Amino acid sequence: MDTKEMLQKGSQQLGVILNEEQINQFFKYYELLVSWNEKMNLTAITEEKEVIIKHFLDCLTVAKEFDFAPSTHLIDIGTGAGFPGLPLKIAYPHLEITLVDSLQKRIRFLETVTEELGLMQVQCIHGRAEELGQSPVYREQYDLCVSRAVAHLSVLYEYTLPFIAQGGYFLALKGPDVVQELAESEKALGLLGGKHIQTSTLSLPYSDITHSIVRIKKDRQTPTQYPRKAGIPSKKPIV
Ligand code: SAM
């Protein structure tokens, strides 16, 4: 199977139908990722099929569990090279997205991808979640927050929940085993205004990799003292 078919069929399995323009956007993204990766550290995975499976399709697994149609404003915390925010924007062009990362170089890459792919309504913000989460420009302004491979849930809730408006959702893309992490982060979740809705296990197409998607609903406001100052959530997680 060629890589185009792989992306098209793989995304279909996840409930995402990509048109020709969207397929081309993914391949353009791949080219930029690999060429910029020679100058800066963006990804350890560079082989085309692997990027399609372990980055692009991996980021789209959430589509199997979550209906993106009603969502409007999405924020991706610790997006790195744009995961999962950019694949979701390509798949769901109606989303207005904000990509956040604390590394300036990665933001320059994301701005280039956004421009080259002709994506509209994408904001790339350099900053730490702890600082942006205290700014009225971003705080409780999003109906959906996503994050992959950034921190333990007890820390991640403090990074992400402040951005979500009441009634909105947080989707954490996690590895196969999150039972212990969920238990260890219960206190942080309650304190920060979140409620656990569901954890689903999903398999990644063309692989034997399984994932957990943790779905959280923001049902109360986050107390103003959170997030704490930069570095504190990871040094002293709420336990
Ligand atoms: N989400 C991407 C992925 O799945 O490929 C990147 C994961 S990478 C392991 C973690 C990213 O989170 C890095 O790009 C790092 O700069 C960013 N990051 C870590 N702590 C952060 C914070 N407090 N605020 C904003 N970004 C943060």
mmCIF file of N, CA, C and O in Angstrom, residues 165-236:
data_model
loop_
_atom_site.group_PDB
_atom_site.id
_atom_site.type_symbol
_atom_site.label_atom_id
_atom_site.label_comp_id
_atom_site.label_asym_id
_atom_site.label_seq_id
_atom_site.Cartn_x
_atom_site.Cartn_y
_atom_site.Cartn_z
ATOM 1 N N ALA A 165 -13.244 26.740 29.074
ATOM 2 C CA ALA A 165 -14.465 27.380 29.573
ATOM 3 C C ALA A 165 -15.332 26.312 30.242
ATOM 4 O O ALA A 165 -15.248 25.130 29.894
ATOM 5 N N GLN A 166 -16.178 26.731 31.172
ATOM 6 C CA GLN A 166 -17.057 25.769 31.836
ATOM 7 C C GLN A 166 -17.940 25.070 30.803
ATOM 8 O O GLN A 166 -18.487 25.730 29.921
ATOM 9 N N GLY A 167 -18.026 23.754 30.909
ATOM 10 C CA GLY A 167 -18.804 22.983 29.930
ATOM 11 C C GLY A 167 -17.929 22.418 28.814
ATOM 12 O O GLY A 167 -18.372 21.585 28.043
ATOM 13 N N GLY A 168 -16.677 22.906 28.727
ATOM 14 C CA GLY A 168 -15.758 22.433 27.687
ATOM 15 C C GLY A 168 -15.049 21.138 28.100
ATOM 16 O O GLY A 168 -15.248 20.624 29.211
ATOM 17 N N TYR A 169 -14.205 20.639 27.196
ATOM 18 C CA TYR A 169 -13.564 19.340 27.428
ATOM 19 C C TYR A 169 -12.048 19.403 27.297
ATOM 20 O O TYR A 169 -11.504 20.228 26.562
ATOM 21 N N PHE A 170 -11.396 18.474 28.002
ATOM 22 C CA PHE A 170 -9.962 18.243 27.823
ATOM 23 C C PHE A 170 -9.786 16.801 27.373
ATOM 24 O O PHE A 170 -10.342 15.877 27.983
ATOM 25 N N LEU A 171 -9.012 16.613 26.295
ATOM 26 C CA LEU A 171 -8.686 15.261 25.826
ATOM 27 C C LEU A 171 -7.192 15.057 25.973
ATOM 28 O O LEU A 171 -6.395 15.770 25.347
ATOM 29 N N ALA A 172 -6.806 14.105 26.822
ATOM 30 C CA ALA A 172 -5.388 13.800 27.005
ATOM 31 C C ALA A 172 -5.070 12.535 26.236
ATOM 32 O O ALA A 172 -5.722 11.496 26.415
ATOM 33 N N LEU A 173 -4.062 12.614 25.336
ATOM 34 C CA LEU A 173 -3.636 11.446 24.560
ATOM 35 C C LEU A 173 -2.525 10.769 25.347
ATOM 36 O O LEU A 173 -1.441 11.339 25.521
ATOM 37 N N LYS A 174 -2.828 9.585 25.839
ATOM 38 C CA LYS A 174 -1.906 8.896 26.742
ATOM 39 C C LYS A 174 -1.541 7.506 26.225
ATOM 40 O O LYS A 174 -2.178 6.998 25.311
ATOM 41 N N GLY A 175 -0.565 6.922 26.873
ATOM 42 C CA GLY A 175 -0.128 5.570 26.523
ATOM 43 C C GLY A 175 -1.155 4.524 26.944
ATOM 44 O O GLY A 175 -2.245 4.866 27.395
ATOM 45 N N PRO A 176 -0.793 3.242 26.789
ATOM 46 C CA PRO A 176 -1.784 2.192 27.015
ATOM 47 C C PRO A 176 -2.264 2.080 28.466
ATOM 48 O O PRO A 176 -3.416 1.756 28.707
ATOM 49 N N ASP A 177 -1.395 2.394 29.409
ATOM 50 C CA ASP A 177 -1.757 2.137 30.797
ATOM 51 C C ASP A 177 -1.842 3.430 31.610
ATOM 52 O O ASP A 177 -0.822 4.016 31.966
ATOM 53 N N VAL A 178 -3.061 3.869 31.883
ATOM 54 C CA VAL A 178 -3.206 5.138 32.616
ATOM 55 C C VAL A 178 -3.929 4.973 33.945
ATOM 56 O O VAL A 178 -4.193 5.954 34.626
ATOM 57 N N VAL A 179 -4.207 3.714 34.299
ATOM 58 C CA VAL A 179 -5.017 3.476 35.495
ATOM 59 C C VAL A 179 -4.388 4.119 36.731
ATOM 60 O O VAL A 179 -5.035 4.864 37.476
ATOM 61 N N GLN A 180 -3.084 3.881 36.892
ATOM 62 C CA GLN A 180 -2.403 4.421 38.067
ATOM 63 C C GLN A 180 -2.328 5.950 38.020
ATOM 64 O O GLN A 180 -2.577 6.635 39.009
ATOM 65 N N GLU A 181 -2.034 6.466 36.839
ATOM 66 C CA GLU A 181 -1.945 7.920 36.662
ATOM 67 C C GLU A 181 -3.284 8.598 36.984
ATOM 68 O O GLU A 181 -3.328 9.657 37.604
ATOM 69 N N LEU A 182 -4.360 7.951 36.555
ATOM 70 C CA LEU A 182 -5.692 8.509 36.826
ATOM 71 C C LEU A 182 -5.940 8.564 38.328
ATOM 72 O O LEU A 182 -6.431 9.572 38.856
ATOM 73 N N ALA A 183 -5.559 7.497 39.010
ATOM 74 C CA ALA A 183 -5.779 7.451 40.456
ATOM 75 C C ALA A 183 -4.932 8.512 41.158
ATOM 76 O O ALA A 183 -5.403 9.211 42.052
ATOM 77 N N GLU A 184 -3.692 8.661 40.708
ATOM 78 C CA GLU A 184 -2.779 9.619 41.356
ATOM 79 C C GLU A 184 -3.159 11.079 41.105
ATOM 80 O O GLU A 184 -2.666 11.966 41.798
ATOM 81 N N SER A 185 -3.988 11.314 40.112
ATOM 82 C CA SER A 185 -4.292 12.706 39.750
ATOM 83 C C SER A 185 -5.724 13.122 40.093
ATOM 84 O O SER A 185 -6.161 14.205 39.730
ATOM 85 N N GLU A 186 -6.439 12.258 40.825
ATOM 86 C CA GLU A 186 -7.836 12.557 41.164
ATOM 87 C C GLU A 186 -7.998 13.846 41.940
ATOM 88 O O GLU A 186 -8.900 14.643 41.691
ATOM 89 N N LYS A 187 -7.093 14.058 42.902
ATOM 90 C CA LYS A 187 -7.211 15.247 43.745
ATOM 91 C C LYS A 187 -7.026 16.518 42.910
ATOM 92 O O LYS A 187 -7.796 17.476 43.019
ATOM 93 N N ALA A 188 -5.992 16.522 42.049
ATOM 94 C CA ALA A 188 -5.721 17.685 41.200
ATOM 95 C C ALA A 188 -6.930 17.981 40.321
ATOM 96 O O ALA A 188 -7.347 19.139 40.183
ATOM 97 N N LEU A 189 -7.534 16.942 39.779
ATOM 98 C CA LEU A 189 -8.671 17.118 38.875
ATOM 99 C C LEU A 189 -9.829 17.831 39.586
ATOM 100 O O LEU A 189 -10.366 18.822 39.077
ATOM 101 N N GLY A 190 -10.172 17.350 40.769
ATOM 102 C CA GLY A 190 -11.277 17.942 41.523
ATOM 103 C C GLY A 190 -10.982 19.387 41.895
ATOM 104 O O GLY A 190 -11.829 20.274 41.740
ATOM 105 N N LEU A 191 -9.767 19.629 42.336
ATOM 106 C CA LEU A 191 -9.367 20.966 42.787
ATOM 107 C C LEU A 191 -9.402 21.980 41.637
ATOM 108 O O LEU A 191 -9.726 23.149 41.821
ATOM 109 N N LEU A 192 -9.068 21.523 40.448
ATOM 110 C CA LEU A 192 -8.947 22.439 39.308
ATOM 111 C C LEU A 192 -10.251 22.609 38.526
ATOM 112 O O LEU A 192 -10.302 23.362 37.553
ATOM 113 N N GLY A 193 -11.313 21.912 38.964
ATOM 114 C CA GLY A 193 -12.631 22.116 38.345
ATOM 115 C C GLY A 193 -12.992 21.124 37.269
ATOM 116 O O GLY A 193 -13.892 21.379 36.457
ATOM 117 N N GLY A 194 -12.314 19.977 37.233
ATOM 118 C CA GLY A 194 -12.596 18.996 36.183
ATOM 119 C C GLY A 194 -13.315 17.764 36.712
ATOM 120 O O GLY A 194 -13.324 17.484 37.909
ATOM 121 N N LYS A 195 -13.936 17.049 35.772
ATOM 122 C CA LYS A 195 -14.625 15.798 36.117
ATOM 123 C C LYS A 195 -14.262 14.750 35.074
ATOM 124 O O LYS A 195 -14.326 15.041 33.868
ATOM 125 N N HIS A 196 -13.883 13.567 35.538
ATOM 126 C CA HIS A 196 -13.509 12.506 34.609
ATOM 127 C C HIS A 196 -14.769 11.936 33.955
ATOM 128 O O HIS A 196 -15.699 11.530 34.653
ATOM 129 N N ILE A 197 -14.799 11.941 32.630
ATOM 130 C CA ILE A 197 -15.982 11.429 31.936
ATOM 131 C C ILE A 197 -15.741 10.003 31.475
ATOM 132 O O ILE A 197 -16.545 9.117 31.702
ATOM 133 N N GLN A 198 -14.580 9.772 30.856
ATOM 134 C CA GLN A 198 -14.345 8.461 30.259
ATOM 135 C C GLN A 198 -12.875 8.295 29.879
ATOM 136 O O GLN A 198 -12.225 9.262 29.485
ATOM 137 N N THR A 199 -12.386 7.067 30.000
ATOM 138 C CA THR A 199 -11.067 6.753 29.440
ATOM 139 C C THR A 199 -11.264 5.621 28.452
ATOM 140 O O THR A 199 -11.799 4.568 28.813
ATOM 141 N N SER A 200 -10.891 5.851 27.200
ATOM 142 C CA SER A 200 -11.087 4.807 26.195
ATOM 143 C C SER A 200 -9.751 4.289 25.709
ATOM 144 O O SER A 200 -8.779 5.041 25.641
ATOM 145 N N THR A 201 -9.733 3.005 25.384
ATOM 146 C CA THR A 201 -8.533 2.405 24.816
ATOM 147 C C THR A 201 -8.764 2.225 23.322
ATOM 148 O O THR A 201 -9.794 1.684 22.913
ATOM 149 N N LEU A 202 -7.827 2.705 22.528
ATOM 150 C CA LEU A 202 -7.984 2.655 21.077
ATOM 151 C C LEU A 202 -6.766 2.045 20.433
ATOM 152 O O LEU A 202 -5.652 2.213 20.929
ATOM 153 N N SER A 203 -6.956 1.361 19.295
ATOM 154 C CA SER A 203 -5.764 0.853 18.609
ATOM 155 C C SER A 203 -5.446 1.731 17.415
ATOM 156 O O SER A 203 -6.325 2.225 16.718
ATOM 157 N N LEU A 204 -4.158 1.885 17.239
ATOM 158 C CA LEU A 204 -3.637 2.714 16.166
ATOM 159 C C LEU A 204 -3.618 1.862 14.891
ATOM 160 O O LEU A 204 -3.058 0.773 14.892
ATOM 161 N N PRO A 205 -4.210 2.366 13.782
ATOM 162 C CA PRO A 205 -4.189 1.574 12.542
ATOM 163 C C PRO A 205 -2.760 1.182 12.134
ATOM 164 O O PRO A 205 -1.816 1.933 12.429
ATOM 165 N N TYR A 206 -2.619 0.052 11.456
ATOM 166 C CA TYR A 206 -1.341 -0.472 10.934
ATOM 167 C C TYR A 206 -0.283 -0.712 12.011
ATOM 168 O O TYR A 206 0.917 -0.597 11.753
ATOM 169 N N SER A 207 -0.699 -0.974 13.245
ATOM 170 C CA SER A 207 0.296 -1.211 14.295
ATOM 171 C C SER A 207 -0.357 -2.034 15.407
ATOM 172 O O SER A 207 -1.561 -2.259 15.386
ATOM 173 N N ASP A 208 0.475 -2.452 16.365
ATOM 174 C CA ASP A 208 -0.134 -3.120 17.518
ATOM 175 C C ASP A 208 -0.111 -2.195 18.734
ATOM 176 O O ASP A 208 -0.183 -2.628 19.873
ATOM 177 N N ILE A 209 -0.037 -0.908 18.452
ATOM 178 C CA ILE A 209 0.029 0.097 19.523
ATOM 179 C C ILE A 209 -1.387 0.437 19.994
ATOM 180 O O ILE A 209 -2.297 0.623 19.185
ATOM 181 N N THR A 210 -1.552 0.477 21.316
ATOM 182 C CA THR A 210 -2.844 0.935 21.848
ATOM 183 C C THR A 210 -2.635 2.212 22.646
ATOM 184 O O THR A 210 -1.557 2.476 23.156
ATOM 185 N N HIS A 211 -3.698 2.969 22.737
ATOM 186 C CA HIS A 211 -3.664 4.276 23.373
ATOM 187 C C HIS A 211 -4.810 4.468 24.311
ATOM 188 O O HIS A 211 -5.851 3.885 24.116
ATOM 189 N N SER A 212 -4.631 5.385 25.226
ATOM 190 C CA SER A 212 -5.756 5.769 26.068
ATOM 191 C C SER A 212 -6.064 7.228 25.788
ATOM 192 O O SER A 212 -5.153 8.046 25.678
ATOM 193 N N ILE A 213 -7.341 7.498 25.658
ATOM 194 C CA ILE A 213 -7.786 8.887 25.530
ATOM 195 C C ILE A 213 -8.582 9.189 26.797
ATOM 196 O O ILE A 213 -9.604 8.549 27.058
ATOM 197 N N VAL A 214 -8.078 10.124 27.569
ATOM 198 C CA VAL A 214 -8.763 10.499 28.809
ATOM 199 C C VAL A 214 -9.629 11.715 28.500
ATOM 200 O O VAL A 214 -9.121 12.724 28.023
ATOM 201 N N ARG A 215 -10.932 11.582 28.741
ATOM 202 C CA ARG A 215 -11.827 12.716 28.475
ATOM 203 C C ARG A 215 -12.315 13.334 29.797
ATOM 204 O O ARG A 215 -12.901 12.664 30.635
ATOM 205 N N ILE A 216 -12.028 14.615 29.928
ATOM 206 C CA ILE A 216 -12.358 15.355 31.143
ATOM 207 C C ILE A 216 -13.337 16.461 30.782
ATOM 208 O O ILE A 216 -13.188 17.114 29.747
ATOM 209 N N LYS A 217 -14.326 16.698 31.637
ATOM 210 C CA LYS A 217 -15.219 17.845 31.416
ATOM 211 C C LYS A 217 -14.888 18.922 32.436
ATOM 212 O O LYS A 217 -14.668 18.626 33.617
ATOM 213 N N LYS A 218 -14.828 20.143 31.969
ATOM 214 C CA LYS A 218 -14.601 21.252 32.914
ATOM 215 C C LYS A 218 -15.970 21.627 33.455
ATOM 216 O O LYS A 218 -16.799 22.161 32.726
ATOM 217 N N ASP A 219 -16.242 21.302 34.708
ATOM 218 C CA ASP A 219 -17.588 21.607 35.182
ATOM 219 C C ASP A 219 -17.655 22.711 36.225
ATOM 220 O O ASP A 219 -18.735 23.128 36.605
ATOM 221 N N ARG A 220 -16.485 23.181 36.692
ATOM 222 C CA ARG A 220 -16.453 24.337 37.607
ATOM 223 C C ARG A 220 -15.277 25.219 37.232
ATOM 224 O O ARG A 220 -14.329 24.746 36.603
ATOM 225 N N GLN A 221 -15.325 26.484 37.656
ATOM 226 C CA GLN A 221 -14.198 27.368 37.359
ATOM 227 C C GLN A 221 -12.952 26.890 38.092
ATOM 228 O O GLN A 221 -13.039 26.338 39.188
ATOM 229 N N THR A 222 -11.784 27.145 37.483
ATOM 230 C CA THR A 222 -10.517 26.823 38.147
ATOM 231 C C THR A 222 -10.214 27.939 39.148
ATOM 232 O O THR A 222 -10.271 29.114 38.782
ATOM 233 N N PRO A 223 -9.908 27.605 40.404
ATOM 234 C CA PRO A 223 -9.570 28.655 41.378
ATOM 235 C C PRO A 223 -8.415 29.527 40.871
ATOM 236 O O PRO A 223 -7.497 29.026 40.212
ATOM 237 N N THR A 224 -8.482 30.830 41.166
ATOM 238 C CA THR A 224 -7.537 31.795 40.569
ATOM 239 C C THR A 224 -6.073 31.522 40.910
ATOM 240 O O THR A 224 -5.192 31.982 40.195
ATOM 241 N N GLN A 225 -5.820 30.819 42.006
ATOM 242 C CA GLN A 225 -4.400 30.561 42.341
ATOM 243 C C GLN A 225 -3.739 29.535 41.409
ATOM 244 O O GLN A 225 -2.526 29.339 41.476
ATOM 245 N N TYR A 226 -4.516 28.910 40.539
ATOM 246 C CA TYR A 226 -3.962 27.935 39.569
ATOM 247 C C TYR A 226 -4.084 28.470 38.161
ATOM 248 O O TYR A 226 -5.103 29.074 37.837
ATOM 249 N N PRO A 227 -3.113 28.230 37.274
ATOM 250 C CA PRO A 227 -1.868 27.513 37.532
ATOM 251 C C PRO A 227 -0.914 28.346 38.397
ATOM 252 O O PRO A 227 -0.915 29.564 38.327
ATOM 253 N N ARG A 228 -0.112 27.612 39.161
ATOM 254 C CA ARG A 228 0.912 28.285 39.985
ATOM 255 C C ARG A 228 2.059 28.743 39.086
ATOM 256 O O ARG A 228 2.053 28.499 37.893
ATOM 257 N N LYS A 229 3.032 29.415 39.682
ATOM 258 C CA LYS A 229 4.139 29.997 38.892
ATOM 259 C C LYS A 229 4.891 28.927 38.077
ATOM 260 O O LYS A 229 4.905 27.756 38.456
ATOM 261 N N ALA A 230 5.506 29.389 36.968
ATOM 262 C CA ALA A 230 6.199 28.481 36.051
ATOM 263 C C ALA A 230 7.168 27.560 36.790
ATOM 264 O O ALA A 230 7.976 28.023 37.594
ATOM 265 N N GLY A 231 7.071 26.294 36.534
ATOM 266 C CA GLY A 231 7.970 25.307 37.126
ATOM 267 C C GLY A 231 7.395 24.650 38.375
ATOM 268 O O GLY A 231 7.740 23.513 38.699
ATOM 269 N N ILE A 232 6.479 25.344 39.077
ATOM 270 C CA ILE A 232 5.936 24.781 40.331
ATOM 271 C C ILE A 232 5.053 23.538 40.083
ATOM 272 O O ILE A 232 5.236 22.536 40.772
ATOM 273 N N PRO A 233 4.147 23.569 39.094
ATOM 274 C CA PRO A 233 3.304 22.377 38.912
ATOM 275 C C PRO A 233 4.107 21.086 38.734
ATOM 276 O O PRO A 233 3.745 20.050 39.288
ATOM 277 N N SER A 234 5.227 21.156 37.992
ATOM 278 C CA SER A 234 5.993 19.917 37.788
ATOM 279 C C SER A 234 6.869 19.586 38.998
ATOM 280 O O SER A 234 7.115 18.414 39.285
ATOM 281 N N LYS A 235 7.320 20.635 39.703
ATOM 282 C CA LYS A 235 8.157 20.363 40.887
ATOM 283 C C LYS A 235 7.337 19.891 42.075
ATOM 284 O O LYS A 235 7.757 19.037 42.845
ATOM 285 N N LYS A 236 6.149 20.495 42.219
ATOM 286 C CA LYS A 236 5.284 20.137 43.353
ATOM 287 C C LYS A 236 3.880 19.837 42.858
ATOM 288 O O LYS A 236 2.958 20.644 43.052
#
